[in-house]
Amino acid sequence: MTAIDSIDNGVNVQALLEAREVLKGSPEAAQFTWRASTRWENGVHTTTTVKDYFGLGAEQSHKTESVLTADHPEVFAAEDHGITPIEYLLVGLASCLTAGVASVAQNRGIQLRSVEATVEGAHDIRGILGADTDVRNGFNGVKVTFNIDADASKEDIEALVAQSQKRSAVFDALTNPTDVTVEVAP
Amino acid sequence: MTAIDSIDNGVNVQALLEAREVLKGSPEAAQFTWRASTRWENGVHTTTTVKDYFGLGAEQSHKTESVLTADHPEVFAAEDHGITPIEYLLVGLASCLTAGVASVAQNRGIQLRSVEATVEGAHDIRGILGADTDVRNGFNGVKVTFNIDADASKEDIEALVAQSQKRSAVFDALTNPTDVTVEVAP
């Protein structure tokens, strides 16, 4: 057993590297569709369920259905049954970058002991309230800060984070525009 | 009591309209900071907590702390302890647009009976796997479809959805670029 074999961050990098090779030759299998379904409860309180998705050419399911609650806080004259919709973007961003750090560390033979990411999104709510049309509705900026304890130098840890950012689905989705179509069912 | 007084979608529109007027004159109170904190569990499995935020010039807290689990599915050689990070973006998008529909309907005197939004995000996973550098990491496109039962014409319902989209924080965050800074704590 070599030193790198003893590194275990719990990521099956071998399977991912094999998947990469397979999907190079079969791009149709790489086309995933992620889905969510939201039900209005009352006020701005909603319940969203996530279970099924499409990928590898077939319908797939998560092991269990996830149910996510969103609402506005009491300072917005709402009931605060759950986090706000825009906070879900921060959950996605920090979890994506953290998963990437674990994957890249496994691939580079770096043993992680702990990883924590804190994320802050600056939001001028005059946009969504229509108080100033020059203010955008979304975040003015987002900052993610990692605290990582690992068998690696500061430089190697910074390189892990940089590579995670480079491959992150959510980092891309927030920093670059995506076409979003919204329609009413016929 | 007029007809419009009898409309109740559970949204306190009067409070929101008053907040809009107040914040026009005190932009500093409109500066919110939303926060999340992510802990690496094992593999690509993470746990994110959301509780505190800043707004109206002071530290604020949600009534309860929310704990959100993210993971990758078994088809990615992971353990599927929860939804994927990129699915959290769909949760945020559909819940934001649905909350907006309820708010706009209240403001326009339209009684809602039910609102459901289904959202699909197309994702070519060759990007995140590094199988093709021409493929982006995030969504190739997102589609939201509303089913709304309300005391209103098809045209009025379509106008509700259009106005919700126009004021949506998450719609803006996904369709337009945001500056995201990622760093390692000193």
mmCIF file of N, CA and C in Angstrom, chain A residues 48-135:
data_model
loop_
_atom_site.group_PDB
_atom_site.id
_atom_site.type_symbol
_atom_site.label_atom_id
_atom_site.label_comp_id
_atom_site.label_asym_id
_atom_site.label_seq_id
_atom_site.Cartn_x
_atom_site.Cartn_y
_atom_site.Cartn_z
ATOM 1 N N THR A 48 -41.236 22.573 -1.458
ATOM 2 C CA THR A 48 -40.670 22.034 -2.693
ATOM 3 C C THR A 48 -40.216 20.597 -2.468
ATOM 4 N N THR A 49 -40.573 19.721 -3.395
ATOM 5 C CA THR A 49 -40.133 18.329 -3.295
ATOM 6 C C THR A 49 -39.176 18.009 -4.442
ATOM 7 N N VAL A 50 -38.176 17.196 -4.121
ATOM 8 C CA VAL A 50 -37.174 16.766 -5.098
ATOM 9 C C VAL A 50 -37.006 15.258 -4.936
ATOM 10 N N LYS A 51 -37.187 14.530 -6.001
ATOM 11 C CA LYS A 51 -37.031 13.071 -5.917
ATOM 12 C C LYS A 51 -36.444 12.494 -7.215
ATOM 13 N N ASP A 52 -37.105 12.725 -8.318
ATOM 14 C CA ASP A 52 -36.706 12.069 -9.573
ATOM 15 C C ASP A 52 -35.832 12.971 -10.435
ATOM 16 N N TYR A 53 -35.009 12.368 -11.248
ATOM 17 C CA TYR A 53 -34.235 13.108 -12.233
ATOM 18 C C TYR A 53 -33.968 12.172 -13.404
ATOM 19 N N PHE A 54 -33.404 12.725 -14.465
ATOM 20 C CA PHE A 54 -33.087 11.924 -15.648
ATOM 21 C C PHE A 54 -31.585 11.991 -15.869
ATOM 22 N N GLY A 55 -30.974 10.854 -16.197
ATOM 23 C CA GLY A 55 -29.547 10.848 -16.478
ATOM 24 C C GLY A 55 -29.072 9.471 -16.873
ATOM 25 N N LEU A 56 -27.949 9.390 -17.532
ATOM 26 C CA LEU A 56 -27.425 8.126 -18.070
ATOM 27 C C LEU A 56 -28.469 7.449 -18.955
ATOM 28 N N GLY A 57 -29.259 8.288 -19.648
ATOM 29 C CA GLY A 57 -30.230 7.777 -20.613
ATOM 30 C C GLY A 57 -31.498 7.187 -20.027
ATOM 31 N N ALA A 58 -31.729 7.372 -18.724
ATOM 32 C CA ALA A 58 -32.893 6.735 -18.090
ATOM 33 C C ALA A 58 -33.423 7.581 -16.937
ATOM 34 N N GLU A 59 -34.665 7.320 -16.553
ATOM 35 C CA GLU A 59 -35.216 7.939 -15.348
ATOM 36 C C GLU A 59 -34.487 7.384 -14.128
ATOM 37 N N GLN A 60 -34.182 8.289 -13.185
ATOM 38 C CA GLN A 60 -33.480 7.905 -11.966
ATOM 39 C C GLN A 60 -34.236 8.513 -10.774
ATOM 40 N N SER A 61 -33.945 8.006 -9.587
ATOM 41 C CA SER A 61 -34.554 8.560 -8.377
ATOM 42 C C SER A 61 -33.522 8.674 -7.267
ATOM 43 N N HIS A 62 -33.625 9.751 -6.496
ATOM 44 C CA HIS A 62 -32.879 9.787 -5.240
ATOM 45 C C HIS A 62 -33.416 8.692 -4.325
ATOM 46 N N LYS A 63 -32.587 8.271 -3.375
ATOM 47 C CA LYS A 63 -33.008 7.212 -2.442
ATOM 48 C C LYS A 63 -34.250 7.631 -1.666
ATOM 49 N N THR A 64 -34.297 8.903 -1.289
ATOM 50 C CA THR A 64 -35.487 9.392 -0.580
ATOM 51 C C THR A 64 -35.918 10.725 -1.181
ATOM 52 N N GLU A 65 -37.188 11.058 -0.989
ATOM 53 C CA GLU A 65 -37.695 12.354 -1.431
ATOM 54 C C GLU A 65 -37.279 13.415 -0.415
ATOM 55 N N SER A 66 -36.790 14.556 -0.896
ATOM 56 C CA SER A 66 -36.456 15.669 -0.010
ATOM 57 C C SER A 66 -37.558 16.717 -0.093
ATOM 58 N N VAL A 67 -37.913 17.267 1.059
ATOM 59 C CA VAL A 67 -38.958 18.294 1.139
ATOM 60 C C VAL A 67 -38.334 19.553 1.731
ATOM 61 N N LEU A 68 -38.370 20.631 0.990
ATOM 62 C CA LEU A 68 -37.704 21.871 1.390
ATOM 63 C C LEU A 68 -38.732 22.992 1.548
ATOM 64 N N THR A 69 -38.657 23.670 2.665
ATOM 65 C CA THR A 69 -39.594 24.748 2.972
ATOM 66 C C THR A 69 -38.928 26.095 2.724
ATOM 67 N N ALA A 70 -39.650 27.001 2.091
ATOM 68 C CA ALA A 70 -39.150 28.369 1.926
ATOM 69 C C ALA A 70 -40.213 29.344 2.395
ATOM 70 N N ASP A 71 -39.766 30.479 2.870
ATOM 71 C CA ASP A 71 -40.682 31.516 3.348
ATOM 72 C C ASP A 71 -39.883 32.813 3.423
ATOM 73 N N HIS A 72 -40.523 33.872 3.838
ATOM 74 C CA HIS A 72 -39.805 35.101 4.139
ATOM 75 C C HIS A 72 -39.792 35.279 5.649
ATOM 76 N N PRO A 73 -38.806 36.035 6.148
ATOM 77 C CA PRO A 73 -38.717 36.233 7.604
ATOM 78 C C PRO A 73 -39.770 37.221 8.109
ATOM 79 N N GLU A 74 -39.863 37.333 9.402
ATOM 80 C CA GLU A 74 -40.852 38.227 10.018
ATOM 81 C C GLU A 74 -40.576 39.698 9.689
ATOM 82 N N VAL A 75 -39.308 40.056 9.458
ATOM 83 C CA VAL A 75 -39.028 41.457 9.091
ATOM 84 C C VAL A 75 -39.600 41.803 7.714
ATOM 85 N N PHE A 76 -40.004 40.796 6.941
ATOM 86 C CA PHE A 76 -40.706 41.047 5.683
ATOM 87 C C PHE A 76 -42.216 40.826 5.866
ATOM 88 N N ALA A 77 -42.679 40.876 7.094
ATOM 89 C CA ALA A 77 -44.106 40.696 7.393
ATOM 90 C C ALA A 77 -44.603 39.306 6.985
ATOM 91 N N ALA A 78 -43.709 38.316 7.048
ATOM 92 C CA ALA A 78 -44.100 36.939 6.741
ATOM 93 C C ALA A 78 -43.878 36.066 7.979
ATOM 94 N N GLU A 79 -44.092 34.750 7.834
ATOM 95 C CA GLU A 79 -44.148 33.893 9.031
ATOM 96 C C GLU A 79 -42.876 33.094 9.306
ATOM 97 N N ASP A 80 -41.895 33.155 8.402
ATOM 98 C CA ASP A 80 -40.590 32.537 8.649
ATOM 99 C C ASP A 80 -40.691 31.034 8.925
ATOM 100 N N HIS A 81 -41.450 30.343 8.069
ATOM 101 C CA HIS A 81 -41.524 28.888 8.205
ATOM 102 C C HIS A 81 -40.246 28.191 7.726
ATOM 103 N N GLY A 82 -39.378 28.937 7.044
ATOM 104 C CA GLY A 82 -38.136 28.336 6.533
ATOM 105 C C GLY A 82 -37.258 29.424 5.948
ATOM 106 N N ILE A 83 -36.146 29.039 5.368
ATOM 107 C CA ILE A 83 -35.216 30.019 4.820
ATOM 108 C C ILE A 83 -35.799 30.641 3.553
ATOM 109 N N THR A 84 -35.222 31.753 3.142
ATOM 110 C CA THR A 84 -35.718 32.448 1.954
ATOM 111 C C THR A 84 -35.219 31.748 0.685
ATOM 112 N N PRO A 85 -35.930 31.948 -0.427
ATOM 113 C CA PRO A 85 -35.476 31.345 -1.687
ATOM 114 C C PRO A 85 -34.024 31.698 -2.018
ATOM 115 N N ILE A 86 -33.627 32.947 -1.816
ATOM 116 C CA ILE A 86 -32.274 33.334 -2.229
ATOM 117 C C ILE A 86 -31.213 32.662 -1.344
ATOM 118 N N GLU A 87 -31.562 32.331 -0.104
ATOM 119 C CA GLU A 87 -30.603 31.605 0.753
ATOM 120 C C GLU A 87 -30.332 30.199 0.210
ATOM 121 N N TYR A 88 -31.309 29.622 -0.501
ATOM 122 C CA TYR A 88 -31.057 28.298 -1.098
ATOM 123 C C TYR A 88 -29.907 28.342 -2.103
ATOM 124 N N LEU A 89 -29.686 29.507 -2.717
ATOM 125 C CA LEU A 89 -28.555 29.622 -3.649
ATOM 126 C C LEU A 89 -27.233 29.512 -2.894
ATOM 127 N N LEU A 90 -27.196 30.078 -1.693
ATOM 128 C CA LEU A 90 -25.966 30.001 -0.879
ATOM 129 C C LEU A 90 -25.722 28.567 -0.409
ATOM 130 N N VAL A 91 -26.807 27.857 -0.081
ATOM 131 C CA VAL A 91 -26.680 26.441 0.314
ATOM 132 C C VAL A 91 -26.060 25.650 -0.842
ATOM 133 N N GLY A 92 -26.587 25.879 -2.050
ATOM 134 C CA GLY A 92 -26.069 25.169 -3.224
ATOM 135 C C GLY A 92 -24.615 25.503 -3.502
ATOM 136 N N LEU A 93 -24.271 26.791 -3.389
ATOM 137 C CA LEU A 93 -22.906 27.217 -3.706
ATOM 138 C C LEU A 93 -21.893 26.623 -2.733
ATOM 139 N N ALA A 94 -22.155 26.764 -1.444
ATOM 140 C CA ALA A 94 -21.169 26.310 -0.454
ATOM 141 C C ALA A 94 -21.058 24.787 -0.441
ATOM 142 N N SER A 95 -22.181 24.086 -0.648
ATOM 143 C CA SER A 95 -22.113 22.617 -0.658
ATOM 144 C C SER A 95 -21.406 22.118 -1.905
ATOM 145 N N CYS A 96 -21.598 22.805 -3.027
ATOM 146 C CA CYS A 96 -20.936 22.396 -4.276
ATOM 147 C C CYS A 96 -19.428 22.580 -4.171
ATOM 148 N N LEU A 97 -19.001 23.745 -3.694
ATOM 149 C CA LEU A 97 -17.563 24.000 -3.588
ATOM 150 C C LEU A 97 -16.907 23.080 -2.565
ATOM 151 N N THR A 98 -17.623 22.769 -1.478
ATOM 152 C CA THR A 98 -17.055 21.884 -0.457
ATOM 153 C C THR A 98 -16.927 20.456 -0.988
ATOM 154 N N ALA A 99 -17.942 19.992 -1.722
ATOM 155 C CA ALA A 99 -17.855 18.665 -2.341
ATOM 156 C C ALA A 99 -16.688 18.609 -3.316
ATOM 157 N N GLY A 100 -16.483 19.700 -4.026
ATOM 158 C CA GLY A 100 -15.372 19.751 -4.973
ATOM 159 C C GLY A 100 -14.021 19.686 -4.283
ATOM 160 N N VAL A 101 -13.910 20.362 -3.156
ATOM 161 C CA VAL A 101 -12.650 20.316 -2.389
ATOM 162 C C VAL A 101 -12.343 18.871 -1.994
ATOM 163 N N ALA A 102 -13.359 18.133 -1.538
ATOM 164 C CA ALA A 102 -13.136 16.736 -1.131
ATOM 165 C C ALA A 102 -12.720 15.874 -2.318
ATOM 166 N N SER A 103 -13.361 16.095 -3.453
ATOM 167 C CA SER A 103 -13.057 15.294 -4.646
ATOM 168 C C SER A 103 -11.642 15.572 -5.151
ATOM 169 N N VAL A 104 -11.284 16.853 -5.238
ATOM 170 C CA VAL A 104 -9.963 17.219 -5.745
ATOM 171 C C VAL A 104 -8.884 16.741 -4.777
ATOM 172 N N ALA A 105 -9.145 16.866 -3.475
ATOM 173 C CA ALA A 105 -8.172 16.407 -2.479
ATOM 174 C C ALA A 105 -7.936 14.904 -2.619
ATOM 175 N N GLN A 106 -9.013 14.144 -2.831
ATOM 176 C CA GLN A 106 -8.854 12.695 -3.021
ATOM 177 C C GLN A 106 -7.988 12.419 -4.242
ATOM 178 N N ASN A 107 -8.270 13.135 -5.327
ATOM 179 C CA ASN A 107 -7.537 12.923 -6.579
ATOM 180 C C ASN A 107 -6.066 13.300 -6.440
ATOM 181 N N ARG A 108 -5.776 14.255 -5.562
ATOM 182 C CA ARG A 108 -4.391 14.718 -5.389
ATOM 183 C C ARG A 108 -3.678 14.052 -4.208
ATOM 184 N N GLY A 109 -4.370 13.114 -3.565
ATOM 185 C CA GLY A 109 -3.731 12.407 -2.455
ATOM 186 C C GLY A 109 -3.551 13.254 -1.215
ATOM 187 N N ILE A 110 -4.485 14.160 -0.965
ATOM 188 C CA ILE A 110 -4.424 15.009 0.231
ATOM 189 C C ILE A 110 -5.508 14.574 1.215
ATOM 190 N N GLN A 111 -5.088 14.170 2.415
ATOM 191 C CA GLN A 111 -6.057 13.761 3.440
ATOM 192 C C GLN A 111 -6.664 14.991 4.110
ATOM 193 N N LEU A 112 -7.974 15.099 4.036
ATOM 194 C CA LEU A 112 -8.684 16.179 4.729
ATOM 195 C C LEU A 112 -9.027 15.743 6.141
ATOM 196 N N ARG A 113 -8.941 16.658 7.087
ATOM 197 C CA ARG A 113 -9.466 16.395 8.431
ATOM 198 C C ARG A 113 -10.784 17.126 8.642
ATOM 199 N N SER A 114 -10.859 18.372 8.222
ATOM 200 C CA SER A 114 -12.133 19.094 8.320
ATOM 201 C C SER A 114 -12.182 20.190 7.258
ATOM 202 N N VAL A 115 -13.372 20.446 6.784
ATOM 203 C CA VAL A 115 -13.599 21.534 5.821
ATOM 204 C C VAL A 115 -14.853 22.274 6.258
ATOM 205 N N GLU A 116 -14.729 23.569 6.380
ATOM 206 C CA GLU A 116 -15.903 24.398 6.641
ATOM 207 C C GLU A 116 -15.895 25.574 5.673
ATOM 208 N N ALA A 117 -17.055 25.863 5.124
ATOM 209 C CA ALA A 117 -17.192 27.013 4.227
ATOM 210 C C ALA A 117 -18.278 27.921 4.775
ATOM 211 N N THR A 118 -17.956 29.197 4.900
ATOM 212 C CA THR A 118 -19.001 30.161 5.247
ATOM 213 C C THR A 118 -19.232 31.034 4.024
ATOM 214 N N VAL A 119 -20.497 31.321 3.778
ATOM 215 C CA VAL A 119 -20.822 32.095 2.586
ATOM 216 C C VAL A 119 -21.740 33.254 2.976
ATOM 217 N N GLU A 120 -21.476 34.395 2.369
ATOM 218 C CA GLU A 120 -22.278 35.589 2.616
ATOM 219 C C GLU A 120 -22.705 36.174 1.282
ATOM 220 N N GLY A 121 -23.987 36.486 1.174
ATOM 221 C CA GLY A 121 -24.504 37.116 -0.035
ATOM 222 C C GLY A 121 -25.051 38.495 0.290
ATOM 223 N N ALA A 122 -24.496 39.519 -0.349
ATOM 224 C CA ALA A 122 -24.962 40.889 -0.132
ATOM 225 C C ALA A 122 -26.157 41.164 -1.032
ATOM 226 N N HIS A 123 -27.212 41.709 -0.446
ATOM 227 C CA HIS A 123 -28.480 41.835 -1.160
ATOM 228 C C HIS A 123 -29.144 43.155 -0.789
ATOM 229 N N ASP A 124 -29.264 44.030 -1.754
ATOM 230 C CA ASP A 124 -29.966 45.304 -1.550
ATOM 231 C C ASP A 124 -31.434 45.064 -1.907
ATOM 232 N N ILE A 125 -32.285 44.991 -0.890
ATOM 233 C CA ILE A 125 -33.668 44.561 -1.149
ATOM 234 C C ILE A 125 -34.544 45.648 -1.774
ATOM 235 N N ARG A 126 -33.948 46.820 -2.063
ATOM 236 C CA ARG A 126 -34.733 47.834 -2.771
ATOM 237 C C ARG A 126 -35.108 47.354 -4.176
ATOM 238 N N GLY A 127 -34.301 46.432 -4.729
ATOM 239 C CA GLY A 127 -34.617 45.897 -6.056
ATOM 240 C C GLY A 127 -35.927 45.119 -6.063
ATOM 241 N N ILE A 128 -36.011 44.101 -5.224
ATOM 242 C CA ILE A 128 -37.217 43.251 -5.232
ATOM 243 C C ILE A 128 -38.449 44.002 -4.745
ATOM 244 N N LEU A 129 -38.258 45.025 -3.921
ATOM 245 C CA LEU A 129 -39.414 45.810 -3.454
ATOM 246 C C LEU A 129 -39.854 46.847 -4.481
ATOM 247 N N GLY A 130 -39.049 47.043 -5.516
ATOM 248 C CA GLY A 130 -39.397 48.054 -6.506
ATOM 249 C C GLY A 130 -39.170 49.469 -6.003
ATOM 250 N N ALA A 131 -38.289 49.624 -5.009
ATOM 251 C CA ALA A 131 -38.033 50.955 -4.442
ATOM 252 C C ALA A 131 -37.040 51.745 -5.291
ATOM 253 N N ASP A 132 -36.215 51.051 -6.065
ATOM 254 C CA ASP A 132 -35.231 51.727 -6.907
ATOM 255 C C ASP A 132 -34.937 50.815 -8.096
ATOM 256 N N THR A 133 -35.349 51.256 -9.276
ATOM 257 C CA THR A 133 -35.219 50.385 -10.454
ATOM 258 C C THR A 133 -33.773 50.234 -10.907
ATOM 259 N N ASP A 134 -32.850 51.029 -10.353
ATOM 260 C CA ASP A 134 -31.435 50.860 -10.689
ATOM 261 C C ASP A 134 -30.778 49.764 -9.859
ATOM 262 N N VAL A 135 -31.476 49.262 -8.846
ATOM 263 C CA VAL A 135 -30.919 48.214 -7.986
ATOM 264 C C VAL A 135 -31.347 46.855 -8.520
#
